[in-house]
Amino acid sequence: MLFRVQSAAVFGITAYPIWVEVDFESGKKPKFRTVGLPDAAVRESHQRVKAALRNCGFALPSKNITINLAPANLKKEGSAFDLPMAVGILGAAGLVRTRDPASCLFMGELSLDGSVRPVRGALPMASMAREEGIASLVVPEANAPEAAVVEGIRAFPVRNLLEVVALLNGERPWIAHTVDRARLMEVPSSPEADFRDVRGQYQAKRAMEVAVSGGHNVLLVGPPGSGKTMLARRLPTILPPMSFDEAIETTKIHSVAGLISDRGGLISRRPFRAPHHTVSAAGLVGGGAIPRPGEVSLAHNGVLFLDELPEFPRQVLDLLRQPLEDGEVSIARAARTLKFPARFLMAAAMNPCPCGYRGDRQHECSCTPPMIQRYLGRVSGPLLDRIDLHIQVPAVQYREMAGEGEREDSRAVLERILRARQLQRERLGGYGIACNAQLAPRLLRRFCRLDSGGEKLLENAVTRLGLSARAYDRVLRVSRTLADLEGIGEIQPRHVAEAIQYRTLDRRVD
């Protein structure tokens, strides 16, 4: 008897429908075969499935069992096919009475005792199910909050194989897991981190405000203890709140990476990722035998913070060029090319020299010019060109540390940022972009026109600093953001002058 069960496979962050077809046939020596381009984890499924069925009290027929995962031209990976395989075997044996098999999608990994364990990619599968007109999902209990986030989908949580059988045979009511999407989007304040905590560093704080207002990448350069990391870790407190669509896209990436907590099905807070400088190339941009998203994709719609930037291997840092330019990562394999979204605000920090005290009034620098050049050379010029703001963060003076003057909190800074972002949405919404950092060259000429004073300033900067064409464009984008922060339609020479000041690493080392 042939029995079909609907399931899904995930490639990148996109899911595709998969039919699990089960057929029995007579044979002298019963065999269990899985076909349809399965990987090692899928080929091992029959051992888990047989043990789970036996330990739940179901006897397998003494026949050859053939399971086909269709379509056969797509590679099947992971353990999510365990549950649909078990349901297919039970259906072929006449032990379950199901409704239309196309009306329900099954996913889940089976333990040997029949328990249903969570799987990766439940949210992409739920999104695909809605697009395919599948309204019901039978999912592991831990994946139910994640799957139920998708509007129009009813996710039925199960803990073990016996519950699935009871559900399909009408011995257990179909009770879908429910979530409050509006409540999931509420982001609680973070009292332990606020811009008010940062003493002094007015120029650096101003630069961080500019960076978030326009979505610009920022590099903080200063001696140890000057507050670079403290500033970067407070960036999430001034980021605009995520929209529901952004939250869904971000959650899909974390779902595929297996980083979703069963306590909540939606990531509503913009991610902040801070990988160590020993991170591998695959860990940073993604990859592996079974491609998984890297740190740049896990930071999508949020912040990627790279502390001690020159300590990262240069070949690893240069892999950032594509995501910084295109907002996505392409991972090529023989069978297909996967793409992971990777549009993030990059914040990086570094010392000005190997000893860390170049330009510090309180400490003497022991580095020679060649040592400084070699140290700065660990970060390639093309990567620096893709960073809009280079900010000097000097050591904090005693009077600033001990002072009790009034300091702006993150809420006040965020209000200005939201006003600037609103102007950008009104200007750029029709072009499918959200902020000034994403302005294409053709749009720069339209929205970043300079008067004669601004043109002269920028011409002098290009001549004296040797700015590249990419750095020239970035100065224009930052100038546009500075004007937006003031609510001004035309870019003024003072905006250009301030934007040029944020290109400190384009100057030669003396």
Short mmCIF file of C-alpha atoms in Angstrom, two decimals, residues 7-510:
data_model
loop_
_atom_site.label_atom_id
_atom_site.label_comp_id
_atom_site.label_asym_id
_atom_site.label_seq_id
_atom_site.Cartn_x
_atom_site.Cartn_y
_atom_site.Cartn_z
CA SER A 7 7.00 17.55 4.72
CA ALA A 8 9.61 20.16 3.77
CA ALA A 9 13.34 20.70 3.23
CA VAL A 10 15.23 23.91 3.95
CA PHE A 11 17.98 25.34 1.72
CA GLY A 12 19.48 28.56 3.00
CA ILE A 13 16.49 30.24 4.62
CA THR A 14 14.01 29.02 1.99
CA ALA A 15 11.92 25.87 2.43
CA TYR A 16 10.63 23.63 -0.35
CA PRO A 17 7.74 21.12 -0.18
CA ILE A 18 8.77 17.46 0.02
CA TRP A 19 6.53 14.42 -0.32
CA VAL A 20 7.48 11.42 1.84
CA GLU A 21 6.14 8.42 -0.07
CA VAL A 22 6.06 5.04 1.71
CA ASP A 23 5.48 1.71 -0.06
CA PHE A 24 5.45 -1.90 1.19
CA GLU A 25 6.29 -4.93 -0.91
CA SER A 26 6.85 -8.59 -0.12
CA GLY A 27 10.37 -9.97 0.16
CA LYS A 28 12.27 -12.87 1.67
CA LYS A 29 14.58 -10.58 3.63
CA PRO A 30 12.78 -7.39 4.64
CA LYS A 31 14.78 -4.25 3.86
CA PHE A 32 14.36 -0.57 4.66
CA ARG A 33 15.43 1.70 1.79
CA THR A 34 15.40 5.49 1.58
CA VAL A 35 15.78 7.08 -1.84
CA GLY A 36 15.48 10.60 -3.18
CA LEU A 37 18.98 12.04 -2.66
CA PRO A 38 19.17 11.74 1.16
CA ASP A 39 22.25 12.79 3.12
CA ALA A 40 23.83 10.72 5.91
CA ALA A 41 21.44 12.01 8.60
CA VAL A 42 18.42 11.11 6.47
CA ARG A 43 19.81 7.68 5.59
CA GLU A 44 20.22 6.99 9.32
CA SER A 45 16.59 7.92 9.95
CA HIS A 46 15.36 4.35 9.44
CA GLN A 47 17.25 3.23 12.55
CA ARG A 48 15.62 5.92 14.68
CA VAL A 49 12.21 5.37 13.11
CA LYS A 50 12.24 1.59 13.59
CA ALA A 51 13.32 1.90 17.24
CA ALA A 52 10.75 4.63 17.94
CA LEU A 53 7.92 2.57 16.41
CA ARG A 54 8.94 -0.56 18.29
CA ASN A 55 9.29 1.24 21.64
CA CYS A 56 5.86 2.82 21.17
CA GLY A 57 4.30 -0.61 20.71
CA PHE A 58 3.93 -0.67 16.92
CA ALA A 59 5.07 -3.79 15.06
CA LEU A 60 6.65 -3.28 11.63
CA PRO A 61 5.33 -5.60 8.91
CA SER A 62 7.76 -8.22 7.57
CA LYS A 63 7.98 -6.53 4.20
CA ASN A 64 10.37 -4.39 2.23
CA ILE A 65 9.82 -0.74 3.07
CA THR A 66 10.76 1.83 0.43
CA ILE A 67 10.64 5.53 1.29
CA ASN A 68 10.96 8.04 -1.52
CA LEU A 69 11.61 11.72 -0.80
CA ALA A 70 10.21 13.60 -3.76
CA PRO A 71 11.27 15.50 -5.77
CA ALA A 72 14.36 13.35 -6.09
CA ASN A 73 16.59 16.06 -7.57
CA LEU A 74 16.75 18.08 -4.31
CA LYS A 75 19.26 16.97 -1.69
CA LYS A 76 17.55 16.16 1.63
CA GLU A 77 19.44 17.07 4.81
CA GLY A 78 18.85 16.83 8.54
CA SER A 79 16.62 14.82 10.83
CA ALA A 80 13.28 16.60 10.28
CA PHE A 81 12.02 13.72 8.08
CA ASP A 82 11.92 11.21 10.97
CA LEU A 83 8.34 12.03 12.00
CA PRO A 84 6.84 12.12 8.48
CA MET A 85 8.58 8.81 7.73
CA ALA A 86 7.07 7.21 10.84
CA VAL A 87 3.61 8.59 9.99
CA GLY A 88 3.98 7.29 6.44
CA ILE A 89 4.86 3.78 7.66
CA LEU A 90 1.93 3.76 10.06
CA GLY A 91 -0.38 5.02 7.32
CA ALA A 92 0.81 2.40 4.85
CA ALA A 93 0.21 -0.26 7.53
CA GLY A 94 -3.33 1.05 8.11
CA LEU A 95 -2.65 2.09 11.71
CA VAL A 96 -3.60 5.76 11.34
CA ARG A 97 -6.60 7.43 9.76
CA THR A 98 -5.59 10.78 8.30
CA ARG A 99 -7.41 13.49 6.54
CA ASP A 100 -6.21 14.67 3.14
CA PRO A 101 -2.40 14.22 3.43
CA ALA A 102 -1.83 17.44 1.51
CA SER A 103 -3.67 19.45 4.17
CA CYS A 104 -1.10 18.83 6.93
CA LEU A 105 2.69 19.11 7.05
CA PHE A 106 4.82 17.04 9.45
CA MET A 107 8.31 17.72 10.80
CA GLY A 108 10.31 16.43 13.73
CA GLU A 109 13.23 14.28 14.84
CA LEU A 110 12.48 11.05 16.69
CA SER A 111 14.28 9.75 19.73
CA LEU A 112 14.56 6.00 20.17
CA ASP A 113 11.78 6.07 22.77
CA GLY A 114 9.41 7.87 20.37
CA SER A 115 9.86 11.38 21.75
CA VAL A 116 9.65 14.14 19.14
CA ARG A 117 12.64 16.47 19.27
CA PRO A 118 12.87 20.00 17.81
CA VAL A 119 14.39 20.67 14.39
CA ARG A 120 15.98 23.61 12.63
CA GLY A 121 14.11 25.74 10.12
CA ALA A 122 10.57 25.44 11.49
CA LEU A 123 9.77 29.08 10.62
CA PRO A 124 10.87 28.83 6.95
CA MET A 125 8.82 25.61 6.68
CA ALA A 126 5.76 27.33 8.16
CA SER A 127 6.15 30.26 5.74
CA MET A 128 6.40 27.84 2.82
CA ALA A 129 3.33 25.96 4.03
CA ARG A 130 1.27 29.15 3.98
CA GLU A 131 2.43 29.90 0.42
CA GLU A 132 1.51 26.36 -0.65
CA GLY A 133 -1.94 26.58 0.96
CA ILE A 134 -1.16 24.12 3.76
CA ALA A 135 -2.96 25.33 6.86
CA SER A 136 -1.92 22.77 9.50
CA LEU A 137 1.50 21.77 10.83
CA VAL A 138 2.27 18.95 13.25
CA VAL A 139 5.47 20.08 14.93
CA PRO A 140 7.63 19.28 17.96
CA GLU A 141 6.40 21.06 21.07
CA ALA A 142 9.54 23.20 21.23
CA ASN A 143 9.02 24.43 17.64
CA ALA A 144 5.34 25.34 18.09
CA PRO A 145 5.86 29.00 19.18
CA GLU A 146 8.11 29.58 16.18
CA ALA A 147 5.78 27.98 13.61
CA ALA A 148 2.67 29.64 15.05
CA VAL A 149 4.12 33.11 14.37
CA VAL A 150 3.18 32.78 10.69
CA GLU A 151 -0.28 34.20 10.16
CA GLY A 152 -2.80 31.72 8.80
CA ILE A 153 -0.89 28.69 10.08
CA ARG A 154 -2.18 26.38 12.81
CA ALA A 155 0.71 24.65 14.58
CA PHE A 156 -0.20 21.54 16.56
CA PRO A 157 2.49 20.67 19.13
CA VAL A 158 3.31 17.04 19.90
CA ARG A 159 5.68 15.49 22.42
CA ASN A 160 5.89 11.92 21.19
CA LEU A 161 4.80 9.56 18.45
CA LEU A 162 1.83 8.23 20.45
CA GLU A 163 0.36 11.74 20.61
CA VAL A 164 0.68 12.02 16.82
CA VAL A 165 -1.19 8.76 16.31
CA ALA A 166 -3.89 9.81 18.77
CA LEU A 167 -4.22 13.13 16.94
CA LEU A 168 -4.56 11.51 13.51
CA ASN A 169 -7.01 8.86 14.74
CA GLY A 170 -9.29 11.41 16.37
CA GLU A 171 -8.50 10.23 19.90
CA ARG A 172 -7.02 13.60 20.82
CA PRO A 173 -8.44 17.04 20.01
CA TRP A 174 -6.66 19.22 17.47
CA ILE A 175 -5.64 22.19 19.67
CA ALA A 176 -3.35 24.64 17.91
CA HIS A 177 -0.67 26.61 19.72
CA THR A 178 -1.52 30.32 19.83
CA VAL A 179 0.79 33.32 20.08
CA ASP A 180 0.18 37.02 20.64
CA ARG A 181 2.14 38.56 17.75
CA ALA A 182 1.72 42.11 19.05
CA ARG A 183 3.12 41.11 22.43
CA LEU A 184 6.03 39.28 20.82
CA MET A 185 7.01 42.52 19.06
CA GLU A 186 7.23 44.39 22.36
CA VAL A 187 10.89 44.97 23.20
CA PRO A 188 11.56 45.53 26.90
CA SER A 189 13.98 48.29 27.79
CA SER A 190 17.49 47.34 28.81
CA PRO A 191 18.28 49.12 32.08
CA GLU A 192 21.82 47.75 32.25
CA ALA A 193 22.95 49.58 29.08
CA ASP A 194 22.30 53.21 28.18
CA PHE A 195 24.18 56.00 26.43
CA ARG A 196 23.92 57.95 29.67
CA ASP A 197 26.57 55.62 31.09
CA VAL A 198 29.22 56.89 28.65
CA ARG A 199 31.21 59.74 30.18
CA GLY A 200 32.79 62.26 27.86
CA GLN A 201 33.41 61.11 24.27
CA TYR A 202 31.01 63.65 22.81
CA GLN A 203 32.40 63.38 19.28
CA ALA A 204 32.25 59.59 19.39
CA LYS A 205 28.67 59.62 20.66
CA ARG A 206 27.74 62.07 17.93
CA ALA A 207 29.32 59.74 15.36
CA MET A 208 27.36 56.77 16.69
CA GLU A 209 24.16 58.76 16.33
CA VAL A 210 25.08 59.61 12.75
CA ALA A 211 25.96 55.97 12.02
CA VAL A 212 22.59 54.65 13.21
CA SER A 213 20.64 57.49 11.59
CA GLY A 214 21.91 56.58 8.13
CA GLY A 215 22.83 52.91 8.61
CA HIS A 216 26.53 53.69 8.19
CA ASN A 217 29.39 51.40 9.21
CA VAL A 218 31.67 52.85 11.89
CA LEU A 219 35.23 52.22 13.08
CA LEU A 220 36.35 53.43 16.53
CA VAL A 221 40.08 54.08 16.94
CA GLY A 222 41.53 54.81 20.37
CA PRO A 223 43.79 53.62 23.19
CA PRO A 224 42.83 50.79 25.58
CA GLY A 225 40.21 51.84 28.12
CA SER A 226 38.90 54.81 26.16
CA GLY A 227 35.38 53.34 25.95
CA LYS A 228 35.27 51.92 22.40
CA THR A 229 33.63 48.66 23.41
CA MET A 230 31.29 50.43 25.83
CA LEU A 231 30.08 52.69 23.02
CA ALA A 232 29.59 49.84 20.58
CA ARG A 233 27.63 47.71 23.05
CA ARG A 234 25.17 50.56 23.54
CA LEU A 235 24.38 50.79 19.84
CA PRO A 236 21.35 48.44 20.19
CA THR A 237 19.75 50.93 22.60
CA ILE A 238 19.51 53.57 19.85
CA LEU A 239 18.53 51.30 16.94
CA PRO A 240 15.02 51.85 15.52
CA PRO A 241 12.54 49.10 16.47
CA MET A 242 12.15 46.24 14.02
CA SER A 243 9.10 45.89 11.81
CA PHE A 244 7.23 42.58 11.83
CA ASP A 245 8.64 41.65 8.40
CA GLU A 246 12.18 42.35 9.62
CA ALA A 247 11.54 40.24 12.71
CA ILE A 248 10.31 37.33 10.58
CA GLU A 249 13.34 37.49 8.28
CA THR A 250 15.74 37.70 11.21
CA THR A 251 14.02 34.82 12.99
CA LYS A 252 14.26 32.64 9.86
CA ILE A 253 18.04 32.97 9.90
CA HIS A 254 18.29 32.12 13.59
CA SER A 255 15.85 29.25 13.09
CA VAL A 256 18.03 27.69 10.40
CA ALA A 257 21.03 28.12 12.70
CA GLY A 258 19.15 26.40 15.54
CA LEU A 259 19.29 29.44 17.82
CA ILE A 260 15.58 29.92 18.56
CA SER A 261 14.54 29.60 22.19
CA ASP A 262 11.38 27.58 22.85
CA ARG A 263 10.25 30.37 25.19
CA GLY A 264 9.49 32.73 22.31
CA GLY A 265 8.94 32.19 18.62
CA LEU A 266 10.02 35.59 17.31
CA ILE A 267 13.19 37.67 17.56
CA SER A 268 11.90 41.20 18.09
CA ARG A 269 15.11 42.80 19.36
CA ARG A 270 17.72 43.72 16.76
CA PRO A 271 20.59 41.25 17.05
CA PHE A 272 24.03 42.24 18.33
CA ARG A 273 26.78 39.82 17.34
CA ALA A 274 30.36 40.14 18.58
CA PRO A 275 32.50 37.24 17.28
CA HIS A 276 36.00 36.68 18.71
CA HIS A 277 38.95 37.48 16.46
CA THR A 278 39.74 33.75 16.20
CA VAL A 279 36.52 33.16 14.22
CA SER A 280 36.97 31.10 11.05
CA ALA A 281 35.91 32.17 7.58
CA ALA A 282 32.89 29.85 7.68
CA GLY A 283 32.02 31.07 11.15
CA LEU A 284 32.04 34.70 10.01
CA VAL A 285 30.32 34.58 6.62
CA GLY A 286 28.76 31.10 6.66
CA GLY A 287 29.43 27.82 4.94
CA GLY A 288 30.40 24.30 5.93
CA ALA A 289 29.58 20.89 4.51
CA ILE A 290 25.93 21.64 5.23
CA PRO A 291 25.89 25.43 4.69
CA ARG A 292 24.85 27.37 7.77
CA PRO A 293 24.57 31.14 8.25
CA GLY A 294 27.62 32.87 9.71
CA GLU A 295 27.91 35.81 12.09
CA VAL A 296 27.24 38.35 9.32
CA SER A 297 23.86 36.73 8.63
CA LEU A 298 23.03 36.27 12.30
CA ALA A 299 23.59 40.05 12.60
CA HIS A 300 21.10 40.75 9.78
CA ASN A 301 18.96 43.80 10.64
CA GLY A 302 21.21 44.43 13.63
CA VAL A 303 24.83 45.13 14.57
CA LEU A 304 28.02 43.17 13.89
CA PHE A 305 30.74 44.29 16.32
CA LEU A 306 34.35 43.39 15.57
CA ASP A 307 36.58 44.27 18.52
CA GLU A 308 40.37 44.47 17.98
CA LEU A 309 39.84 44.58 14.22
CA PRO A 310 43.50 44.11 13.14
CA GLU A 311 43.68 40.88 15.18
CA PHE A 312 41.27 39.18 12.77
CA PRO A 313 43.04 37.32 9.93
CA ARG A 314 43.17 39.60 6.94
CA GLN A 315 41.79 36.96 4.56
CA VAL A 316 38.80 36.53 6.89
CA LEU A 317 38.16 40.27 7.07
CA ASP A 318 38.28 40.61 3.30
CA LEU A 319 35.35 38.19 3.07
CA LEU A 320 33.24 41.01 4.50
CA ARG A 321 33.42 42.96 1.26
CA GLN A 322 30.51 41.18 -0.44
CA PRO A 323 28.02 41.38 2.45
CA LEU A 324 28.96 45.02 3.15
CA GLU A 325 28.38 45.88 -0.50
CA ASP A 326 25.47 43.62 -1.45
CA GLY A 327 23.72 42.91 1.85
CA GLU A 328 23.86 39.15 1.32
CA VAL A 329 26.24 36.19 1.28
CA SER A 330 26.38 33.72 -1.61
CA ILE A 331 27.67 30.22 -0.82
CA ALA A 332 28.33 28.20 -3.96
CA ARG A 333 28.09 24.41 -3.93
CA ALA A 334 28.16 21.88 -6.76
CA ALA A 335 24.40 21.31 -6.64
CA ARG A 336 23.17 24.85 -5.94
CA THR A 337 24.09 28.32 -4.70
CA LEU A 338 22.61 29.39 -1.38
CA LYS A 339 22.09 32.99 -0.35
CA PHE A 340 21.81 34.26 3.22
CA PRO A 341 20.70 37.85 3.95
CA ALA A 342 23.43 39.91 5.62
CA ARG A 343 22.46 43.57 5.83
CA PHE A 344 23.85 44.87 9.10
CA LEU A 345 25.50 47.88 10.66
CA MET A 346 29.15 47.03 11.21
CA ALA A 347 30.86 48.59 14.22
CA ALA A 348 34.55 47.87 14.69
CA ALA A 349 37.16 48.96 17.20
CA MET A 350 40.95 49.03 17.10
CA ASN A 351 43.98 50.59 18.75
CA PRO A 352 45.83 53.32 16.84
CA CYS A 353 49.09 51.33 16.95
CA PRO A 354 50.47 48.00 18.28
CA CYS A 355 51.11 49.34 21.80
CA GLY A 356 47.82 51.23 21.74
CA TYR A 357 49.07 54.65 22.92
CA ARG A 358 49.83 56.59 19.74
CA GLY A 359 48.46 60.11 20.24
CA ASP A 360 47.72 59.53 23.95
CA ARG A 361 48.91 62.43 26.13
CA GLN A 362 49.23 60.29 29.23
CA HIS A 363 51.27 57.41 27.80
CA GLU A 364 54.28 57.35 25.55
CA CYS A 365 53.98 55.37 22.32
CA SER A 366 56.83 52.90 21.76
CA CYS A 367 55.95 52.11 18.13
CA THR A 368 57.98 53.19 15.10
CA PRO A 369 56.27 54.43 11.90
CA PRO A 370 56.94 51.13 10.07
CA MET A 371 55.39 49.20 12.97
CA ILE A 372 52.33 51.43 12.84
CA GLN A 373 52.05 51.03 9.07
CA ARG A 374 52.24 47.25 9.32
CA TYR A 375 49.63 47.23 12.08
CA LEU A 376 47.20 49.44 10.15
CA GLY A 377 47.95 47.42 7.02
CA ARG A 378 46.30 44.37 8.56
CA VAL A 379 43.02 46.03 7.58
CA SER A 380 42.91 46.32 3.81
CA GLY A 381 42.17 49.57 2.02
CA PRO A 382 39.09 48.17 0.21
CA LEU A 383 37.59 47.19 3.58
CA LEU A 384 38.31 50.62 5.08
CA ASP A 385 36.65 52.20 2.05
CA ARG A 386 33.46 50.35 2.97
CA ILE A 387 33.45 51.86 6.47
CA ASP A 388 31.81 55.28 6.35
CA LEU A 389 32.94 56.70 9.69
CA HIS A 390 36.46 56.50 11.16
CA ILE A 391 36.25 57.96 14.67
CA GLN A 392 39.05 58.90 17.03
CA VAL A 393 38.18 57.94 20.62
CA PRO A 394 40.75 59.58 22.94
CA ALA A 395 41.35 58.59 26.55
CA VAL A 396 38.75 60.03 28.92
CA GLN A 397 40.04 62.83 31.16
CA TYR A 398 39.60 62.70 34.94
CA ARG A 399 37.21 65.64 35.09
CA GLU A 400 34.92 63.87 32.61
CA MET A 401 35.01 60.60 34.55
CA ALA A 402 34.37 62.30 37.90
CA GLY A 403 31.87 64.87 36.63
CA GLU A 404 28.21 64.55 37.48
CA GLY A 405 26.87 66.70 34.66
CA GLU A 406 23.63 65.87 32.84
CA ARG A 407 24.13 63.28 30.07
CA GLU A 408 21.71 62.34 27.32
CA ASP A 409 20.08 58.95 27.61
CA SER A 410 19.46 56.53 24.75
CA ARG A 411 15.80 57.52 24.47
CA ALA A 412 16.63 61.14 23.61
CA VAL A 413 19.17 60.06 20.99
CA LEU A 414 16.72 57.55 19.52
CA GLU A 415 14.05 60.21 19.05
CA ARG A 416 16.36 62.22 16.78
CA ILE A 417 17.33 59.08 14.91
CA LEU A 418 13.70 58.14 14.30
CA ARG A 419 12.98 61.59 12.85
CA ALA A 420 15.95 61.28 10.49
CA ARG A 421 14.90 57.75 9.48
CA GLN A 422 11.38 58.97 8.75
CA LEU A 423 12.75 61.54 6.31
CA GLN A 424 14.76 58.82 4.59
CA ARG A 425 11.74 56.51 4.31
CA GLU A 426 9.71 59.29 2.72
CA ARG A 427 12.52 60.05 0.27
CA LEU A 428 13.69 56.51 -0.54
CA GLY A 429 10.67 54.28 0.08
CA GLY A 430 9.79 54.17 -3.59
CA TYR A 431 13.24 52.80 -4.43
CA GLY A 432 13.08 49.82 -2.09
CA ILE A 433 15.78 51.05 0.29
CA ALA A 434 15.52 52.11 3.91
CA CYS A 435 18.43 54.42 4.69
CA ASN A 436 21.13 56.62 3.19
CA ALA A 437 23.88 53.99 3.48
CA GLN A 438 22.05 51.96 0.81
CA LEU A 439 21.96 54.77 -1.75
CA ALA A 440 23.09 53.52 -5.17
CA PRO A 441 25.46 55.76 -7.20
CA ARG A 442 22.68 56.89 -9.54
CA LEU A 443 20.59 58.01 -6.55
CA LEU A 444 23.54 59.83 -4.97
CA ARG A 445 23.58 62.35 -7.79
CA ARG A 446 19.88 62.95 -7.28
CA PHE A 447 19.63 63.21 -3.50
CA CYS A 448 23.14 64.38 -2.52
CA ARG A 449 23.66 67.47 -4.63
CA LEU A 450 26.22 69.93 -3.23
CA ASP A 451 26.44 73.68 -3.60
CA SER A 452 29.68 75.34 -4.74
CA GLY A 453 31.04 75.53 -1.17
CA GLY A 454 30.44 71.85 -0.54
CA GLU A 455 31.95 70.90 -3.91
CA LYS A 456 35.10 72.88 -3.13
CA LEU A 457 35.50 71.23 0.29
CA LEU A 458 35.10 67.78 -1.18
CA GLU A 459 37.49 68.51 -4.05
CA ASN A 460 40.19 69.59 -1.57
CA ALA A 461 39.61 66.46 0.52
CA VAL A 462 39.93 64.14 -2.48
CA THR A 463 43.13 65.89 -3.56
CA ARG A 464 44.83 66.06 -0.16
CA LEU A 465 43.64 62.80 1.39
CA GLY A 466 43.63 60.76 -1.80
CA LEU A 467 40.06 59.55 -1.25
CA SER A 468 38.97 56.71 -3.52
CA ALA A 469 35.80 56.88 -5.60
CA ARG A 470 34.07 54.66 -3.02
CA ALA A 471 35.19 56.91 -0.14
CA TYR A 472 33.93 59.93 -2.10
CA ASP A 473 30.49 58.34 -2.34
CA ARG A 474 30.52 57.52 1.37
CA VAL A 475 31.25 61.14 2.27
CA LEU A 476 28.21 62.16 0.23
CA ARG A 477 26.01 59.60 2.00
CA VAL A 478 27.16 60.73 5.45
CA SER A 479 26.61 64.36 4.45
CA ARG A 480 23.04 63.48 3.47
CA THR A 481 22.49 61.86 6.89
CA LEU A 482 23.88 64.88 8.73
CA ALA A 483 21.42 67.10 6.87
CA ASP A 484 18.58 64.73 7.72
CA LEU A 485 19.47 64.90 11.43
CA GLU A 486 18.93 68.65 11.20
CA GLY A 487 15.77 68.21 9.14
CA ILE A 488 17.30 70.16 6.24
CA GLY A 489 16.58 69.31 2.61
CA GLU A 490 19.81 70.71 1.12
CA ILE A 491 23.28 69.53 2.12
CA GLN A 492 25.29 72.44 3.54
CA PRO A 493 29.11 72.87 3.49
CA ARG A 494 29.22 72.21 7.25
CA HIS A 495 27.71 68.78 6.67
CA VAL A 496 30.40 67.98 4.09
CA ALA A 497 33.12 69.25 6.42
CA GLU A 498 31.90 67.04 9.27
CA ALA A 499 31.62 64.01 6.99
CA ILE A 500 35.22 64.54 5.84
CA GLN A 501 36.35 64.66 9.48
CA TYR A 502 35.03 61.12 9.82
CA ARG A 503 37.64 59.78 7.37
CA THR A 504 40.66 59.92 9.72
CA LEU A 505 42.28 56.69 8.52
CA ASP A 506 42.49 58.05 4.98
CA ARG A 507 45.26 60.36 6.24
CA ARG A 508 48.88 59.30 6.09
CA VAL A 509 50.72 58.20 9.21
CA ASP A 510 53.45 60.70 10.14
#
